[in-house]
Short mmCIF file of C-alpha atoms in Angstrom, two decimals:
data_model
loop_
_atom_site.label_atom_id
_atom_site.label_comp_id
_atom_site.label_asym_id
_atom_site.label_seq_id
_atom_site.Cartn_x
_atom_site.Cartn_y
_atom_site.Cartn_z
CA MET A 186 22.33 24.17 2.58
CA ALA A 187 22.16 26.23 6.10
CA ARG A 188 26.04 25.42 6.63
CA TRP A 189 27.16 25.90 3.23
CA ILE A 190 24.98 29.29 3.34
CA ARG A 191 26.92 30.10 6.54
CA TRP A 192 29.90 29.66 4.89
CA VAL A 193 29.97 31.21 1.91
CA ARG A 194 28.50 34.00 3.93
CA ARG A 195 32.49 33.42 6.08
CA ALA A 196 34.04 33.48 2.62
CA VAL A 197 32.70 36.65 1.18
CA ALA A 198 32.82 38.31 4.86
CA THR A 199 36.74 37.68 5.21
CA ARG A 200 37.70 38.20 1.84
CA PRO A 201 39.72 41.83 1.42
CA VAL A 202 37.34 44.60 -0.49
CA VAL A 203 39.95 46.38 -3.10
CA PRO A 204 38.31 49.93 -4.10
CA GLY A 205 37.55 49.41 -8.22
CA ALA A 206 37.78 45.27 -7.77
CA SER A 207 35.27 43.24 -9.73
CA SER A 208 32.38 41.44 -8.33
CA ALA A 209 32.85 38.42 -10.72
CA PRO A 210 33.96 35.82 -7.62
CA ASP A 211 30.52 36.76 -5.94
CA ALA A 212 28.67 36.71 -9.13
CA VAL A 213 30.06 32.62 -9.25
CA VAL A 214 29.47 32.03 -5.95
CA VAL A 215 25.52 33.18 -6.25
CA SER A 216 25.55 31.47 -9.55
CA ARG A 217 26.60 28.13 -8.36
CA LEU A 218 23.89 28.39 -5.19
CA VAL A 219 21.01 28.77 -7.75
CA ALA A 220 22.60 26.01 -9.78
CA LEU A 221 23.38 23.77 -6.17
CA ARG A 222 18.92 24.51 -5.38
CA GLU A 223 18.02 23.35 -8.45
CA ALA A 224 19.58 20.25 -7.76
CA MET A 225 19.21 18.86 -4.98
CA ALA A 226 15.37 19.44 -5.83
CA ARG A 227 15.94 16.58 -8.22
CA ILE A 228 17.35 14.59 -5.98
CA GLY A 229 15.42 12.16 -4.00
CA THR A 230 12.29 12.30 -5.96
CA THR A 231 11.27 8.49 -5.31
CA LEU A 232 11.88 6.47 -2.15
CA ASP A 233 13.80 4.25 -3.94
CA GLU A 234 17.43 4.23 -2.90
CA ALA A 235 18.88 2.94 -6.11
CA THR A 236 17.18 6.08 -8.35
CA THR A 237 18.10 8.58 -5.49
CA CYS A 238 21.68 7.89 -5.93
CA GLY A 239 21.68 7.90 -9.47
CA GLU A 240 20.21 11.09 -9.17
CA LEU A 241 22.90 11.77 -6.81
CA THR A 242 26.13 11.06 -9.01
CA ARG A 243 23.61 12.71 -12.31
CA GLU A 244 23.54 16.05 -10.32
CA ALA A 245 27.44 15.80 -9.17
CA VAL A 246 28.47 15.13 -12.89
CA ARG A 247 26.27 18.35 -14.05
CA GLN A 248 28.07 20.44 -11.09
CA MET A 249 31.60 19.53 -11.68
CA GLY A 250 31.85 17.29 -14.79
CA GLY A 251 33.86 14.58 -14.16
CA VAL A 252 33.12 11.34 -13.54
CA ALA A 253 31.08 10.47 -10.29
CA ALA A 254 29.89 7.37 -7.87
CA VAL A 255 28.68 6.02 -4.80
CA LEU A 256 30.78 3.79 -2.88
CA ARG A 257 29.10 1.12 -1.04
CA GLY A 258 30.18 -1.66 1.40
CA ASP A 259 33.65 -2.28 3.16
CA ALA A 260 36.94 -3.68 2.35
CA ALA A 261 36.07 -6.57 4.06
CA ALA A 262 32.39 -7.44 2.19
CA GLY A 263 34.31 -5.91 -1.58
CA ALA A 264 33.33 -2.70 -1.57
CA GLN A 265 31.72 -1.98 -5.19
CA TYR A 266 30.83 1.22 -7.06
CA THR A 267 27.31 1.89 -7.86
CA ALA A 268 25.30 4.52 -9.74
CA VAL A 269 28.21 5.53 -11.27
CA ARG A 270 27.84 8.40 -14.08
CA GLY A 271 30.82 8.82 -16.71
CA ASP A 272 33.57 6.82 -17.49
CA PRO A 273 34.04 4.07 -15.07
CA ALA A 274 37.59 3.59 -16.54
CA MET A 275 38.48 6.96 -14.42
CA LEU A 276 37.47 5.68 -10.81
CA PRO A 277 40.07 4.87 -8.61
CA ASP A 278 40.58 1.77 -6.85
CA ALA A 279 37.53 1.47 -4.34
CA ARG A 280 39.94 0.37 -1.39
CA TRP A 281 41.79 4.02 -1.47
CA PRO A 282 38.88 6.01 -1.11
CA LEU A 283 37.99 3.78 1.81
CA ALA A 284 41.33 3.79 3.29
CA MET A 285 40.51 7.94 2.95
CA ALA A 286 37.96 7.71 4.67
CA ARG A 287 39.11 5.60 7.94
CA GLU A 288 42.15 7.92 8.25
CA GLN A 289 40.34 11.34 8.51
CA ALA A 290 37.99 11.16 11.22
CA GLU A 291 36.08 14.48 9.57
CA LEU A 292 34.46 12.59 6.75
CA ARG A 293 31.47 13.16 7.67
CA GLU A 294 31.98 16.91 7.79
CA CYS A 295 34.00 17.57 5.35
CA GLY A 296 34.73 16.83 1.81
CA LEU A 297 38.46 15.45 0.98
CA ALA A 298 40.20 16.45 -2.29
CA SER A 299 43.48 14.57 -3.05
CA THR A 300 45.36 12.82 -6.05
CA VAL A 301 44.48 9.46 -7.07
CA PRO A 302 47.54 6.85 -6.48
CA GLY A 303 49.13 6.83 -10.03
CA ALA A 304 47.28 8.70 -12.14
CA ALA A 305 47.56 12.77 -12.47
CA ARG A 306 43.93 13.20 -11.96
CA PRO A 307 42.23 14.28 -9.09
CA ALA A 308 39.68 13.01 -7.02
CA LEU A 309 36.82 14.02 -3.90
CA TYR A 310 35.09 12.05 -2.23
CA VAL A 311 32.12 13.04 0.20
CA ALA A 312 30.20 10.50 3.10
CA LEU A 313 27.23 9.85 2.35
CA ALA A 314 25.54 10.51 5.88
CA THR A 315 23.23 12.24 8.33
CA GLY A 316 22.19 11.68 11.75
CA GLY A 317 25.18 9.63 12.19
CA ASP A 318 24.07 6.91 9.45
CA SER A 319 26.67 6.82 6.51
CA TYR A 320 25.35 5.06 3.20
CA GLY A 321 28.48 4.86 1.50
CA THR A 322 31.05 7.53 0.12
CA LEU A 323 30.25 9.92 -2.53
CA VAL A 324 33.58 9.67 -4.58
CA CYS A 325 34.02 12.23 -8.03
CA THR A 326 37.11 12.55 -10.72
CA ARG A 327 37.67 14.77 -13.38
CA GLY A 328 40.73 15.52 -15.85
CA THR A 329 43.56 18.18 -14.67
CA ALA A 330 41.50 20.76 -13.03
CA PRO A 331 41.96 20.29 -9.12
CA PHE A 332 38.50 20.45 -6.83
CA THR A 333 37.66 23.69 -5.28
CA ARG A 334 36.59 24.07 -1.56
CA LEU A 335 33.81 25.39 -3.36
CA ASP A 336 33.18 22.25 -5.21
CA ALA A 337 33.70 20.17 -1.60
CA GLU A 338 31.03 22.18 -0.13
CA VAL A 339 28.57 21.58 -3.38
CA CYS A 340 29.61 18.03 -2.96
CA ILE A 341 28.61 17.79 0.73
CA GLN A 342 25.47 19.11 0.32
CA LEU A 343 24.56 16.65 -2.40
CA ALA A 344 25.61 13.86 -0.63
CA GLU A 345 23.54 15.08 3.16
CA ARG A 346 20.45 15.35 0.79
CA ALA A 347 20.78 12.08 -0.57
CA ALA A 348 21.54 10.24 2.83
CA SER A 349 18.08 11.85 3.84
CA HIS A 350 16.44 10.79 1.55
CA ILE A 351 18.19 7.08 1.59
CA ARG A 352 17.17 7.15 4.99
CA GLN A 353 13.57 7.61 4.44
CA ALA A 354 13.16 4.99 1.77
CA ARG A 355 15.01 1.97 4.59
CA GLU A 356 12.34 3.98 7.13
CA HIS A 357 9.37 3.72 4.91
CA GLU A 358 10.35 -0.21 4.06
CA GLN A 359 10.91 -1.66 7.32
CA LEU A 360 7.26 0.17 7.97
CA SER A 361 5.79 -1.72 5.19
CA SER A 362 7.32 -4.39 6.57
CA VAL A 363 6.40 -3.90 10.03
CA VAL A 364 2.89 -3.14 8.06
CA SER A 365 2.52 -6.07 5.97
CA LYS A 366 3.24 -8.51 9.37
CA LEU A 367 0.60 -6.80 11.16
CA GLN A 368 -1.79 -6.89 8.15
CA SER A 369 -1.70 -10.81 8.51
CA ALA A 370 -2.40 -10.55 11.49
CA LEU A 371 -5.27 -8.64 11.99
CA ARG A 372 -6.62 -10.34 9.31
CA MET A 373 -8.03 -13.26 10.40
CA GLU A 374 -8.85 -16.16 7.93
CA PRO A 375 -12.61 -16.53 7.77
CA GLY A 376 -14.48 -19.21 8.98
CA ARG A 377 -15.20 -22.51 7.25
CA PRO A 378 -18.81 -22.83 5.29
CA HIS A 379 -21.30 -25.63 5.97
CA PRO A 380 -19.84 -28.11 3.00
CA ASN A 381 -23.20 -28.03 1.20
CA LEU A 382 -21.51 -24.83 0.07
CA ASP A 383 -19.13 -23.67 -2.48
CA VAL A 384 -17.05 -20.57 -1.06
CA ALA A 385 -13.91 -18.76 -2.85
CA ILE A 386 -12.83 -15.08 -1.68
CA ARG A 387 -10.32 -12.92 -2.82
CA TYR A 388 -8.83 -9.69 -1.20
CA LEU A 389 -6.97 -7.32 -3.00
CA PRO A 390 -5.28 -4.70 -1.43
CA VAL A 391 -4.63 -1.72 -3.60
CA GLY A 392 -0.97 -0.71 -3.16
CA LEU A 393 1.58 0.27 -1.28
CA SER A 394 0.72 3.40 -0.47
CA ALA A 395 -2.24 1.72 2.02
CA MET A 396 -0.79 -1.83 2.46
CA VAL A 397 -3.54 -2.46 4.94
CA GLY A 398 -7.27 -1.13 4.78
CA GLY A 399 -10.77 -1.98 6.19
CA ASP A 400 -12.40 -4.50 3.51
CA TRP A 401 -13.12 -7.93 5.08
CA CYS A 402 -14.86 -11.22 4.06
CA GLU A 403 -16.29 -13.91 6.25
CA THR A 404 -18.57 -17.09 6.85
CA VAL A 405 -20.08 -18.14 9.82
CA ARG A 406 -21.98 -21.65 9.95
CA LEU A 407 -24.96 -21.53 11.43
CA HIS A 408 -27.10 -24.31 12.30
CA PHE A 409 -29.55 -26.40 10.01
CA GLY A 410 -26.98 -26.41 7.69
CA ARG A 411 -27.30 -22.68 6.87
CA THR A 412 -24.63 -20.40 6.63
CA LEU A 413 -23.72 -16.63 6.98
CA LEU A 414 -21.37 -14.81 3.94
CA VAL A 415 -20.29 -11.41 5.16
CA VAL A 416 -18.66 -8.11 3.23
CA GLY A 417 -17.13 -5.18 4.95
CA ASP A 418 -15.38 -2.30 4.41
CA VAL A 419 -14.23 0.26 7.50
CA MET A 420 -14.37 4.01 6.24
CA GLY A 421 -10.29 5.11 5.58
CA HIS A 422 -7.49 3.18 5.76
CA GLY A 423 -4.22 2.55 7.74
CA LEU A 424 -3.58 1.03 10.86
CA GLU A 425 -6.30 2.11 12.12
CA ALA A 426 -9.08 0.81 9.91
CA ALA A 427 -7.59 -2.58 10.25
CA VAL A 428 -7.89 -2.64 13.72
CA ASP A 429 -11.29 -1.56 13.62
CA MET A 430 -12.18 -4.22 10.74
CA THR A 431 -10.95 -6.73 13.54
CA ALA A 432 -13.04 -5.50 16.18
CA TYR A 433 -16.28 -5.64 13.82
CA ARG A 434 -15.69 -8.88 12.23
CA SER A 435 -14.94 -10.44 16.24
CA THR A 436 -18.45 -8.46 17.14
CA LEU A 437 -19.92 -10.37 14.04
CA ARG A 438 -18.47 -14.15 14.89
CA TYR A 439 -19.94 -13.40 18.50
CA THR A 440 -22.92 -12.27 17.18
CA ALA A 441 -23.53 -14.78 14.82
CA SER A 442 -23.24 -17.42 17.45
CA ALA A 443 -27.02 -16.78 18.55
CA ASP A 444 -28.66 -17.10 14.81
CA LEU A 445 -30.09 -14.17 14.42
CA PRO A 446 -31.42 -12.90 11.12
CA PRO A 447 -29.55 -10.47 8.74
CA HIS A 448 -31.19 -7.47 9.97
CA ARG A 449 -30.65 -8.40 13.69
CA VAL A 450 -27.03 -9.11 13.39
CA LEU A 451 -26.42 -5.63 11.49
CA ARG A 452 -28.40 -3.77 14.79
CA GLN A 453 -26.10 -5.90 17.51
CA LEU A 454 -23.66 -4.70 15.18
CA ASP A 455 -24.69 -0.70 15.07
CA GLY A 456 -25.21 -1.08 18.61
CA ILE A 457 -21.87 -1.98 19.93
CA ALA A 458 -19.79 0.04 17.38
CA SER A 459 -21.90 3.51 18.18
CA SER A 460 -21.20 3.25 22.10
CA GLU A 461 -16.98 2.99 20.70
CA PRO A 462 -16.40 7.04 19.98
CA ASP A 463 -14.04 6.18 18.46
CA ARG A 464 -14.76 3.32 16.21
CA ARG A 465 -15.04 4.31 12.40
CA PRO A 466 -18.32 3.62 10.68
CA ALA A 467 -18.38 0.69 8.55
CA THR A 468 -21.04 -0.29 5.49
CA CYS A 469 -21.71 -4.27 5.36
CA LEU A 470 -23.78 -6.77 3.79
CA ILE A 471 -24.66 -9.84 5.30
CA ALA A 472 -26.35 -12.84 3.61
CA ARG A 473 -27.63 -16.15 5.11
CA VAL A 474 -27.90 -18.86 2.85
CA ASP A 475 -30.18 -22.06 3.29
CA PRO A 476 -29.73 -24.43 1.23
CA ALA A 477 -32.44 -26.93 2.02
CA ARG A 478 -34.75 -24.33 1.24
CA ARG A 479 -32.86 -22.94 -1.35
CA GLN A 480 -32.89 -19.49 0.11
CA VAL A 481 -31.20 -16.41 1.11
CA ALA A 482 -31.84 -14.01 3.00
CA LEU A 483 -30.03 -10.69 2.67
CA ALA A 484 -29.53 -7.32 4.80
CA SER A 485 -27.20 -3.95 3.86
CA ALA A 486 -25.91 -1.48 6.42
CA GLY A 487 -25.23 0.79 3.50
CA HIS A 488 -23.23 -1.51 1.23
CA LEU A 489 -23.19 -2.18 -2.41
CA PRO A 490 -26.37 -4.83 -3.51
CA PRO A 491 -24.69 -7.89 -3.94
CA ALA A 492 -25.28 -10.05 -7.44
CA VAL A 493 -26.54 -13.28 -8.65
CA ILE A 494 -25.05 -14.74 -12.01
CA ASP A 495 -27.99 -17.29 -13.69
CA THR A 496 -27.35 -20.32 -15.60
CA GLN A 497 -26.92 -18.58 -18.50
CA GLY A 498 -23.77 -16.82 -17.10
CA ARG A 499 -26.04 -13.31 -17.34
CA VAL A 500 -25.61 -10.67 -13.96
CA SER A 501 -28.12 -9.42 -12.24
CA LEU A 502 -28.03 -7.20 -9.28
CA LEU A 503 -30.69 -7.99 -6.01
CA ALA A 504 -32.57 -5.25 -4.56
CA VAL A 505 -32.09 -5.26 -0.81
CA PRO A 506 -32.81 -2.71 1.73
CA VAL A 507 -30.20 -0.53 2.48
CA GLY A 508 -29.63 0.62 6.01
CA PRO A 509 -27.48 3.39 7.54
CA PRO A 510 -24.00 1.96 8.00
CA LEU A 511 -22.61 0.71 11.22
CA GLY A 512 -21.71 2.91 13.99
CA THR A 513 -24.12 6.09 13.60
CA GLY A 514 -26.77 3.98 15.98
CA LEU A 515 -29.77 4.88 13.68
CA GLY A 516 -30.71 1.40 13.28
CA GLY A 517 -33.53 0.09 10.90
CA TYR A 518 -32.51 -2.48 9.58
CA GLN A 519 -34.71 -4.65 7.32
CA SER A 520 -34.09 -7.89 5.99
CA HIS A 521 -35.06 -8.91 2.47
CA THR A 522 -35.67 -13.05 1.54
CA ARG A 523 -35.23 -14.43 -2.15
CA PRO A 524 -34.74 -17.79 -3.66
CA LEU A 525 -31.42 -18.97 -4.04
CA ASP A 526 -30.83 -22.23 -7.18
CA PRO A 527 -28.21 -24.47 -6.91
CA SER A 528 -27.56 -23.28 -10.49
CA GLN A 529 -26.82 -19.72 -9.54
CA THR A 530 -24.19 -17.98 -7.97
CA LEU A 531 -24.20 -15.09 -5.28
CA VAL A 532 -21.36 -13.10 -5.21
CA LEU A 533 -20.47 -10.17 -2.31
CA PHE A 534 -17.98 -7.38 -2.75
CA THR A 535 -16.68 -4.17 -1.53
CA ASP A 536 -16.62 -1.26 -3.97
CA GLY A 537 -12.84 -1.08 -5.00
CA LEU A 538 -14.53 -3.81 -7.08
CA ILE A 539 -16.32 -1.81 -9.41
CA GLU A 540 -15.74 1.96 -8.21
CA ARG A 541 -13.52 4.07 -10.69
CA ARG A 542 -12.26 7.83 -10.25
CA ASP A 543 -14.78 10.18 -12.04
CA GLU A 544 -17.47 7.74 -12.55
CA ASP A 545 -20.81 7.75 -11.18
CA ILE A 546 -21.43 4.53 -8.84
CA ASP A 547 -24.56 3.69 -11.92
CA GLN A 548 -21.85 3.15 -14.37
CA SER A 549 -19.99 1.29 -12.34
CA LEU A 550 -22.13 -1.70 -11.80
CA HIS A 551 -23.58 -0.96 -15.01
CA ARG A 552 -20.12 -2.51 -15.76
CA LEU A 553 -20.55 -5.52 -14.04
CA THR A 554 -23.76 -6.32 -15.43
CA GLU A 555 -22.81 -6.37 -18.78
CA LEU A 556 -20.12 -8.69 -17.78
CA THR A 557 -21.55 -12.65 -18.77
CA PHE A 558 -19.49 -16.00 -17.50
CA ALA A 559 -19.83 -19.26 -18.13
CA SER A 560 -22.43 -21.44 -17.48
CA ALA A 561 -20.68 -24.24 -15.50
CA SER A 562 -18.09 -21.67 -13.87
CA SER A 563 -17.28 -22.64 -10.13
CA PRO A 564 -16.90 -19.40 -7.48
CA GLU A 565 -13.08 -19.52 -8.05
CA GLN A 566 -13.41 -19.17 -12.26
CA VAL A 567 -16.40 -16.58 -11.07
CA LEU A 568 -13.64 -14.51 -9.28
CA ASP A 569 -11.30 -15.18 -11.87
CA ARG A 570 -13.52 -13.79 -14.69
CA LEU A 571 -14.93 -11.07 -12.35
CA LEU A 572 -11.47 -9.65 -11.11
CA ALA A 573 -9.81 -9.83 -14.85
CA GLY A 574 -13.23 -8.00 -16.93
CA LEU A 575 -13.48 -5.31 -14.20
CA GLY A 576 -9.52 -4.63 -14.12
CA ALA A 577 -9.06 -5.56 -10.50
CA ASP A 578 -5.60 -5.01 -10.87
CA ARG A 579 -6.11 -1.42 -11.54
CA ALA A 580 -8.33 -0.84 -8.94
CA GLU A 581 -8.32 2.70 -6.35
CA ASP A 582 -9.11 0.84 -3.57
CA ASP A 583 -8.95 -2.47 -2.07
CA VAL A 584 -10.82 -4.73 -3.20
CA ALA A 585 -12.82 -8.04 -1.19
CA VAL A 586 -14.80 -10.25 -3.01
CA LEU A 587 -16.62 -13.65 -1.90
CA ALA A 588 -18.79 -15.64 -4.14
CA ALA A 589 -20.76 -19.23 -3.32
CA ARG A 590 -22.83 -21.56 -4.94
CA VAL A 591 -25.15 -24.23 -3.40
CA GLN A 592 -23.85 -27.58 -3.35
CA ALA A 593 -26.29 -30.63 -4.03
CA ARG A 594 -25.36 -32.98 -1.76
CA SER A 595 -27.47 -36.33 -1.22
CA ASP A 596 -24.71 -37.03 1.84
CA ASP A 597 -25.37 -33.80 3.86
CA ALA A 598 -29.26 -34.42 3.67
CA GLY A 599 -29.32 -35.24 7.30
CA GLU A 600 -27.71 -31.81 8.12
CA THR A 601 -29.20 -29.89 5.78
CA GLN A 602 -32.53 -31.01 6.05
CA ALA A 603 -34.20 -31.61 9.46
CA PRO A 604 -38.29 -31.74 8.77
CA HIS A 605 -39.09 -32.79 12.41
CA ARG A 606 -37.18 -29.24 13.35
CA ARG A 607 -39.08 -26.05 12.96
CA LEU A 608 -36.46 -24.16 11.04
CA PRO A 609 -36.30 -20.54 12.58
CA GLY A 610 -37.42 -17.75 10.11
CA PRO A 611 -35.44 -14.39 8.79
#
């Protein structure tokens, strides 16, 4: 745009001043400038390359009439017109603008007007390029009115605008691919629970705008057939949240190996996180399931309460003492132990499962408790019902959810029951 304005100024400054002459040409230039500014604002409204090309050709036709299209590829690969606006039969053979482009080294600096071979209509082509990168050629043609230098300059500005947004779209796509791969690398697979516990886990990212988040689930095998179930949510999104999430999980696995009760595990995590000033705070809920005793010990660091589904498929929330989020250094965590029958399913989740914009958290939790489940639902079926019933596909935040049920297995008796050894208490 700045280069176009400089060109207009030079054209006006070098125009001879004739006393009493009309200023209509200047008015035309100003009118074209206003129209160009409005047209450029309508190009690049998304990060989709095809949409940007369509917006470019639409505005080119609005500015000059006729037909406009973007020529992609080269002669060897078989160049093709895309985003055609108008009658495609009026476009020249693709080999012609490609040959013209090869002959004119200054293609990236100016628009070139010529006559379509074998036709009595003018054509104009402009490189779709910016920063040394070319993304094709904008080709325009119309009836018999020749293209002017002003037309060429207008097309240059439109093409540069589109090329800039195409470059951004490609850079965003490349970055998204890198982030997705990094997300997979950072998100470690949960550990394997004891075979006496049936566990299902789901993770749903919120979307392309936040491909990496801090939500996570974990399972850790302990002594005497017990399993530690954990869900956590690091504050924020992006790579930093994913890195901190990985740090919390690594610390958890190390701490859990000491077979501490849930509240002491949280105390250890909080102490380590608060000693690192760059570590983001996180909420966390830990459940230590003991199939031999048919009980579960729970402790929370600022996290939402777990839910339990009974034999009739009814959902209720479990009361758990809630301490401050991890990383604050405040401590004050407590464990709460309650019965867990094999007919019940324990559900741990992050806030993305239930929270919705402009809805009170109590209302969100109430929607969860209003769901009903088939009495024989497996943990996988429970998660299917949860995600569908709460509209997780429209969630506004990442969703991590875990469902677990004790398995009554006679061959686990030697592992899950140890009457000659005293089991550590919570």
